[in-house]
PDB file of C-alpha atoms in Angstrom:
ATOM      1  CA  UNK A   1      89.293  97.212 129.414  1.00 90.00           C
ATOM      2  CA  UNK A   2      88.001  96.269 131.972  1.00 92.00           C
ATOM      3  CA  UNK A   3      90.092  91.811 134.162  1.00 95.00           C
ATOM      4  CA  UNK A   4      86.825  90.214 133.374  1.00 90.00           C
ATOM      5  CA  UNK A   5      86.457  91.083 129.133  1.00 93.00           C
ATOM      6  CA  UNK A   6      90.024  90.418 128.741  1.00 96.00           C
ATOM      7  CA  UNK A   7      91.229  87.318 126.301  1.00 98.00           C
ATOM      8  CA  UNK A   8      94.435  86.220 128.462  1.00 98.00           C
ATOM      9  CA  UNK A   9      96.261  82.797 127.606  1.00 98.00           C
ATOM     10  CA  UNK A  10      98.605  80.775 129.652  1.00 98.00           C
ATOM     11  CA  UNK A  11     101.515  78.933 127.619  1.00 98.00           C
ATOM     12  CA  UNK A  12     103.515  76.919 128.483  1.00 96.00           C
ATOM     13  CA  UNK A  13     106.621  74.888 126.325  1.00 95.00           C
ATOM     14  CA  UNK A  14     109.018  72.264 126.027  1.00 91.00           C
ATOM     15  CA  UNK A  15     112.130  73.102 124.296  1.00 90.00           C
ATOM     16  CA  UNK A  16     114.818  70.918 123.415  1.00 87.00           C
ATOM     17  CA  UNK A  17     116.956  73.214 125.473  1.00 82.00           C
ATOM     18  CA  UNK A  18     117.850  76.442 127.565  1.00 79.00           C
ATOM     19  CA  UNK A  19     120.118  78.509 125.016  1.00 84.00           C
ATOM     20  CA  UNK A  20     116.734  80.480 122.952  1.00 83.00           C
ATOM     21  CA  UNK A  21     119.489  81.408 119.882  1.00 82.00           C
ATOM     22  CA  UNK A  22     119.914  77.504 119.747  1.00 85.00           C
ATOM     23  CA  UNK A  23     116.831  74.937 121.073  1.00 88.00           C
ATOM     24  CA  UNK A  24     113.777  74.319 120.234  1.00 91.00           C
ATOM     25  CA  UNK A  25     110.102  73.357 120.156  1.00 93.00           C
ATOM     26  CA  UNK A  26     109.563  70.419 120.812  1.00 92.00           C
ATOM     27  CA  UNK A  27     105.869  70.964 122.531  1.00 94.00           C
ATOM     28  CA  UNK A  28     103.584  74.109 122.738  1.00 97.00           C
ATOM     29  CA  UNK A  29     100.820  73.802 125.708  1.00 97.00           C
ATOM     30  CA  UNK A  30      98.053  76.627 125.916  1.00 98.00           C
ATOM     31  CA  UNK A  31      94.708  77.309 128.194  1.00 98.00           C
ATOM     32  CA  UNK A  32      92.382  80.075 126.477  1.00 98.00           C
ATOM     33  CA  UNK A  33      92.050  81.953 129.540  1.00 98.00           C
ATOM     34  CA  UNK A  34      88.722  84.393 130.273  1.00 97.00           C
ATOM     35  CA  UNK A  35      88.855  87.625 132.694  1.00 96.00           C
ATOM     36  CA  UNK A  36      88.182  84.788 135.801  1.00 95.00           C
ATOM     37  CA  UNK A  37      87.503  82.342 133.313  1.00 97.00           C
ATOM     38  CA  UNK A  38      89.755  79.297 132.430  1.00 97.00           C
ATOM     39  CA  UNK A  39      88.583  77.680 128.983  1.00 97.00           C
ATOM     40  CA  UNK A  40      90.312  74.138 129.659  1.00 95.00           C
ATOM     41  CA  UNK A  41      87.549  72.830 126.906  1.00 95.00           C
ATOM     42  CA  UNK A  42      89.679  75.225 124.461  1.00 96.00           C
ATOM     43  CA  UNK A  43      93.233  74.063 125.065  1.00 97.00           C
ATOM     44  CA  UNK A  44      95.706  73.354 123.075  1.00 97.00           C
ATOM     45  CA  UNK A  45      99.386  71.472 122.913  1.00 96.00           C
ATOM     46  CA  UNK A  46     101.337  70.371 119.744  1.00 95.00           C
ATOM     47  CA  UNK A  47     104.119  68.130 119.765  1.00 94.00           C
ATOM     48  CA  UNK A  48     107.171  69.728 117.717  1.00 94.00           C
ATOM     49  CA  UNK A  49     109.495  68.602 115.655  1.00 91.00           C
ATOM     50  CA  UNK A  50     113.077  69.460 116.067  1.00 89.00           C
ATOM     51  CA  UNK A  51     115.781  70.214 113.617  1.00 85.00           C
ATOM     52  CA  UNK A  52     117.742  68.936 116.256  1.00 77.00           C
ATOM     53  CA  UNK A  53     117.020  66.040 118.664  1.00 70.00           C
ATOM     54  CA  UNK A  54     119.444  66.855 122.476  1.00 64.00           C
ATOM     55  CA  UNK A  55     118.781  62.953 123.508  1.00 58.00           C
ATOM     56  CA  UNK A  56     119.604  64.767 127.638  1.00 59.00           C
ATOM     57  CA  UNK A  57     116.356  67.142 127.230  1.00 57.00           C
ATOM     58  CA  UNK A  58     114.901  63.422 127.710  1.00 58.00           C
ATOM     59  CA  UNK A  59     115.250  63.415 131.528  1.00 55.00           C
ATOM     60  CA  UNK A  60     112.704  66.300 132.064  1.00 58.00           C
ATOM     61  CA  UNK A  61     110.364  66.320 129.400  1.00 56.00           C
ATOM     62  CA  UNK A  62     110.305  62.673 129.036  1.00 64.00           C
ATOM     63  CA  UNK A  63     109.083  63.066 125.373  1.00 72.00           C
ATOM     64  CA  UNK A  64     109.807  60.310 122.909  1.00 72.00           C
ATOM     65  CA  UNK A  65     112.086  60.952 119.839  1.00 77.00           C
ATOM     66  CA  UNK A  66     110.468  58.425 117.331  1.00 79.00           C
ATOM     67  CA  UNK A  67     107.240  60.784 118.850  1.00 80.00           C
ATOM     68  CA  UNK A  68     108.223  64.138 117.199  1.00 84.00           C
ATOM     69  CA  UNK A  69     109.555  62.127 113.980  1.00 84.00           C
ATOM     70  CA  UNK A  70     105.817  62.475 113.317  1.00 88.00           C
ATOM     71  CA  UNK A  71     105.106  65.488 115.083  1.00 92.00           C
ATOM     72  CA  UNK A  72     105.561  68.611 112.552  1.00 95.00           C
ATOM     73  CA  UNK A  73     107.353  71.281 111.928  1.00 95.00           C
ATOM     74  CA  UNK A  74     106.915  74.439 113.494  1.00 96.00           C
ATOM     75  CA  UNK A  75     106.669  75.858 110.473  1.00 96.00           C
ATOM     76  CA  UNK A  76     104.104  73.697 109.186  1.00 97.00           C
ATOM     77  CA  UNK A  77     101.521  74.688 112.625  1.00 97.00           C
ATOM     78  CA  UNK A  78     102.897  78.795 113.290  1.00 97.00           C
ATOM     79  CA  UNK A  79      99.531  79.542 111.705  1.00 97.00           C
ATOM     80  CA  UNK A  80      97.039  78.353 113.869  1.00 96.00           C
ATOM     81  CA  UNK A  81      99.685  79.131 117.187  1.00 97.00           C
ATOM     82  CA  UNK A  82     100.068  82.521 116.109  1.00 97.00           C
ATOM     83  CA  UNK A  83      95.822  82.872 115.529  1.00 96.00           C
ATOM     84  CA  UNK A  84      95.519  81.560 118.978  1.00 96.00           C
ATOM     85  CA  UNK A  85      97.686  83.752 120.384  1.00 96.00           C
ATOM     86  CA  UNK A  86      97.849  86.661 118.860  1.00 93.00           C
ATOM     87  CA  UNK A  87      95.225  88.603 120.058  1.00 93.00           C
ATOM     88  CA  UNK A  88      95.576  87.565 124.035  1.00 97.00           C
ATOM     89  CA  UNK A  89      97.557  88.406 126.383  1.00 98.00           C
ATOM     90  CA  UNK A  90     100.307  86.138 127.485  1.00 98.00           C
ATOM     91  CA  UNK A  91     100.169  84.163 130.802  1.00 98.00           C
ATOM     92  CA  UNK A  92     103.506  82.327 132.130  1.00 97.00           C
ATOM     93  CA  UNK A  93     106.235  81.332 134.346  1.00 96.00           C
ATOM     94  CA  UNK A  94     108.701  82.195 134.125  1.00 94.00           C
ATOM     95  CA  UNK A  95     107.035  84.168 130.375  1.00 96.00           C
ATOM     96  CA  UNK A  96     109.950  85.694 129.260  1.00 95.00           C
ATOM     97  CA  UNK A  97     111.683  82.481 128.501  1.00 95.00           C
ATOM     98  CA  UNK A  98     108.885  81.242 126.196  1.00 96.00           C
ATOM     99  CA  UNK A  99     107.836  84.497 125.025  1.00 97.00           C
ATOM    100  CA  UNK A 100     111.346  84.794 123.858  1.00 96.00           C
ATOM    101  CA  UNK A 101     111.768  80.986 122.009  1.00 96.00           C
ATOM    102  CA  UNK A 102     107.408  81.545 119.931  1.00 97.00           C
ATOM    103  CA  UNK A 103     109.079  85.159 119.493  1.00 96.00           C
ATOM    104  CA  UNK A 104     112.272  84.531 117.228  1.00 95.00           C
ATOM    105  CA  UNK A 105     110.239  80.770 115.862  1.00 95.00           C
ATOM    106  CA  UNK A 106     108.018  83.506 114.346  1.00 96.00           C
ATOM    107  CA  UNK A 107     109.713  85.545 112.786  1.00 95.00           C
ATOM    108  CA  UNK A 108     111.321  82.225 111.251  1.00 94.00           C
ATOM    109  CA  UNK A 109     107.909  82.200 109.559  1.00 95.00           C
ATOM    110  CA  UNK A 110     107.344  85.848 109.048  1.00 96.00           C
ATOM    111  CA  UNK A 111     105.607  86.587 111.829  1.00 95.00           C
ATOM    112  CA  UNK A 112     105.657  89.336 114.658  1.00 94.00           C
ATOM    113  CA  UNK A 113     105.124  88.651 117.682  1.00 94.00           C
ATOM    114  CA  UNK A 114     104.787  91.895 119.923  1.00 94.00           C
ATOM    115  CA  UNK A 115     101.993  89.975 122.800  1.00 96.00           C
ATOM    116  CA  UNK A 116     102.005  92.033 126.117  1.00 96.00           C
ATOM    117  CA  UNK A 117     103.221  88.969 129.175  1.00 96.00           C
ATOM    118  CA  UNK A 118     101.814  88.784 132.694  1.00 96.00           C
ATOM    119  CA  UNK A 119     104.778  86.094 134.364  1.00 96.00           C
ATOM    120  CA  UNK A 120     102.978  85.038 137.544  1.00 96.00           C
ATOM    121  CA  UNK A 121     105.488  85.556 139.813  1.00 94.00           C
ATOM    122  CA  UNK A 122     106.084  88.739 138.976  1.00 93.00           C
ATOM    123  CA  UNK A 123     102.268  88.888 139.808  1.00 94.00           C
ATOM    124  CA  UNK A 124     102.291  86.923 142.413  1.00 93.00           C
ATOM    125  CA  UNK A 125     105.733  89.313 144.274  1.00 90.00           C
ATOM    126  CA  UNK A 126     103.703  92.109 143.611  1.00 90.00           C
ATOM    127  CA  UNK A 127     100.081  90.646 145.701  1.00 90.00           C
ATOM    128  CA  UNK A 128     102.251  89.891 148.648  1.00 88.00           C
ATOM    129  CA  UNK A 129     103.978  92.514 148.553  1.00 83.00           C
ATOM    130  CA  UNK A 130     101.334  95.351 148.345  1.00 81.00           C
ATOM    131  CA  UNK A 131      98.340  92.605 150.412  1.00 83.00           C
ATOM    132  CA  UNK A 132     101.565  93.839 152.565  1.00 84.00           C
ATOM    133  CA  UNK A 133     102.145  89.504 152.831  1.00 85.00           C
ATOM    134  CA  UNK A 134     105.600  87.721 153.481  1.00 85.00           C
ATOM    135  CA  UNK A 135     106.175  86.866 149.792  1.00 81.00           C
ATOM    136  CA  UNK A 136     106.811  82.628 150.066  1.00 84.00           C
ATOM    137  CA  UNK A 137     110.774  82.658 149.684  1.00 80.00           C
ATOM    138  CA  UNK A 138     111.409  80.532 146.031  1.00 84.00           C
ATOM    139  CA  UNK A 139     107.999  81.425 143.869  1.00 89.00           C
ATOM    140  CA  UNK A 140     108.546  78.188 141.852  1.00 91.00           C
ATOM    141  CA  UNK A 141     105.521  76.596 140.400  1.00 93.00           C
ATOM    142  CA  UNK A 142     104.465  73.875 143.090  1.00 92.00           C
ATOM    143  CA  UNK A 143     105.061  75.918 145.736  1.00 93.00           C
ATOM    144  CA  UNK A 144     102.746  78.391 144.456  1.00 94.00           C
ATOM    145  CA  UNK A 145     100.137  75.834 143.507  1.00 94.00           C
ATOM    146  CA  UNK A 146     101.206  74.806 146.656  1.00 93.00           C
ATOM    147  CA  UNK A 147      99.253  77.733 148.353  1.00 93.00           C
ATOM    148  CA  UNK A 148      96.912  77.882 146.726  1.00 94.00           C
ATOM    149  CA  UNK A 149      95.625  74.595 146.946  1.00 94.00           C
ATOM    150  CA  UNK A 150      96.323  73.646 144.062  1.00 94.00           C
ATOM    151  CA  UNK A 151      96.491  70.691 142.516  1.00 86.00           C
ATOM    152  CA  UNK A 152      99.188  68.895 140.481  1.00 82.00           C
ATOM    153  CA  UNK A 153      99.517  65.031 139.306  1.00 74.00           C
ATOM    154  CA  UNK A 154     101.660  65.328 136.412  1.00 71.00           C
ATOM    155  CA  UNK A 155     104.615  67.989 135.655  1.00 67.00           C
ATOM    156  CA  UNK A 156     106.729  69.212 132.928  1.00 69.00           C
ATOM    157  CA  UNK A 157     104.153  68.341 130.500  1.00 88.00           C
ATOM    158  CA  UNK A 158     103.404  71.852 128.021  1.00 92.00           C
ATOM    159  CA  UNK A 159     100.040  71.340 128.427  1.00 94.00           C
ATOM    160  CA  UNK A 160      99.733  70.175 131.737  1.00 93.00           C
ATOM    161  CA  UNK A 161     102.200  73.168 133.437  1.00 94.00           C
ATOM    162  CA  UNK A 162      99.722  75.031 130.908  1.00 96.00           C
ATOM    163  CA  UNK A 163      96.908  74.248 133.085  1.00 96.00           C
ATOM    164  CA  UNK A 164      98.734  74.376 136.331  1.00 96.00           C
ATOM    165  CA  UNK A 165      99.796  78.084 135.215  1.00 97.00           C
ATOM    166  CA  UNK A 166      96.365  78.742 134.670  1.00 98.00           C
ATOM    167  CA  UNK A 167      94.791  77.805 137.525  1.00 97.00           C
ATOM    168  CA  UNK A 168      97.044  80.566 140.158  1.00 97.00           C
ATOM    169  CA  UNK A 169      96.859  83.163 137.477  1.00 97.00           C
ATOM    170  CA  UNK A 170      92.889  82.507 138.534  1.00 97.00           C
ATOM    171  CA  UNK A 171      93.560  82.838 142.055  1.00 96.00           C
ATOM    172  CA  UNK A 172      96.349  86.304 141.551  1.00 95.00           C
ATOM    173  CA  UNK A 173      93.319  87.308 139.323  1.00 95.00           C
ATOM    174  CA  UNK A 174      90.522  87.191 141.731  1.00 94.00           C
ATOM    175  CA  UNK A 175      93.072  88.288 144.783  1.00 92.00           C
ATOM    176  CA  UNK A 176      93.912  91.515 142.580  1.00 92.00           C
ATOM    177  CA  UNK A 177      90.072  91.639 141.833  1.00 92.00           C
ATOM    178  CA  UNK A 178      89.217  91.776 145.558  1.00 89.00           C
ATOM    179  CA  UNK A 179      91.581  94.223 146.122  1.00 85.00           C
ATOM    180  CA  UNK A 180      90.234  96.900 144.226  1.00 89.00           C
ATOM    181  CA  UNK A 181      92.318  95.948 140.777  1.00 91.00           C
ATOM    182  CA  UNK A 182      89.276  96.244 137.511  1.00 92.00           C
ATOM    183  CA  UNK A 183      91.820  97.079 134.571  1.00 95.00           C
ATOM    184  CA  UNK A 184      94.356  95.669 132.546  1.00 95.00           C
ATOM    185  CA  UNK A 185      95.864  98.919 132.966  1.00 94.00           C
ATOM    186  CA  UNK A 186      95.720  98.240 136.936  1.00 92.00           C
ATOM    187  CA  UNK A 187      97.042  94.986 136.436  1.00 93.00           C
ATOM    188  CA  UNK A 188      99.604  96.338 134.786  1.00 93.00           C
ATOM    189  CA  UNK A 189     100.394  98.709 137.084  1.00 90.00           C
ATOM    190  CA  UNK A 190     100.505  96.627 139.980  1.00 87.00           C
ATOM    191  CA  UNK A 191     103.217  94.218 138.929  1.00 89.00           C
ATOM    192  CA  UNK A 192     105.556  97.378 138.774  1.00 83.00           C
ATOM    193  CA  UNK A 193     104.892  98.697 142.013  1.00 73.00           C
ATOM    194  CA  UNK A 194     105.486  95.943 143.140  1.00 59.00           C
ATOM    195  CA  UNK A 195     108.959  95.811 141.715  1.00 61.00           C
ATOM    196  CA  UNK A 196     109.090  99.195 143.105  1.00 53.00           C
ATOM    197  CA  UNK A 197     108.963  98.004 146.550  1.00 54.00           C
ATOM    198  CA  UNK A 198     110.976  95.277 146.457  1.00 53.00           C
ATOM    199  CA  UNK A 199     113.929  97.010 145.073  1.00 51.00           C
ATOM    200  CA  UNK A 200     113.082  99.969 147.363  1.00 40.00           C
ATOM    201  CA  UNK A 201     111.153  98.078 150.230  1.00 49.00           C
ATOM    202  CA  UNK A 202     108.209 100.274 150.853  1.00 44.00           C
ATOM    203  CA  UNK A 203     107.773  96.762 152.647  1.00 43.00           C
ATOM    204  CA  UNK A 204     108.678  96.080 155.479  1.00 35.00           C
ATOM    205  CA  UNK A 205     108.722  92.631 157.316  1.00 30.00           C
TER     206      UNK A 205
END
């Protein structure tokens, strides 16, 4: 499939912690991307009521427990979330973490999540190695946004981070297309090649 016709979705979660077996999703932010176009008007944001709430996690996400008490449970929104992402390639920063949280939550509701994923960290490394650039030493979302001159007035909100990630991915895609990557298959090949080059030192800086 041509990249410009591909359906992506940038996803970011807030959770009660980092334990993928015990912690729960408490906010979902998602921004659809059609090819290289961010569909900001179709963005999705939902708070999710957890079974248990860890007060120490407030320091990171700042969500009010009272707000979460009024929010729907994941079970109540599982169908709408699944329909939103089921036919799209999931894009994220450390995407496997969020994907595993979603996969576990969906499994409890009888849904099977099998989406392809693109991590903007891996894509950044691949582009840098293929183009012979020195990658930034610590590939944080803030550093990626800074590199690509993307404003980050607000962080650690699921929708805000999903939108920042979508913008980073948009620039990365445009760079990959300029390099000659025209299809989704070639995009995944680029990521794989970049990882191999990084491991075996095919590029020396």
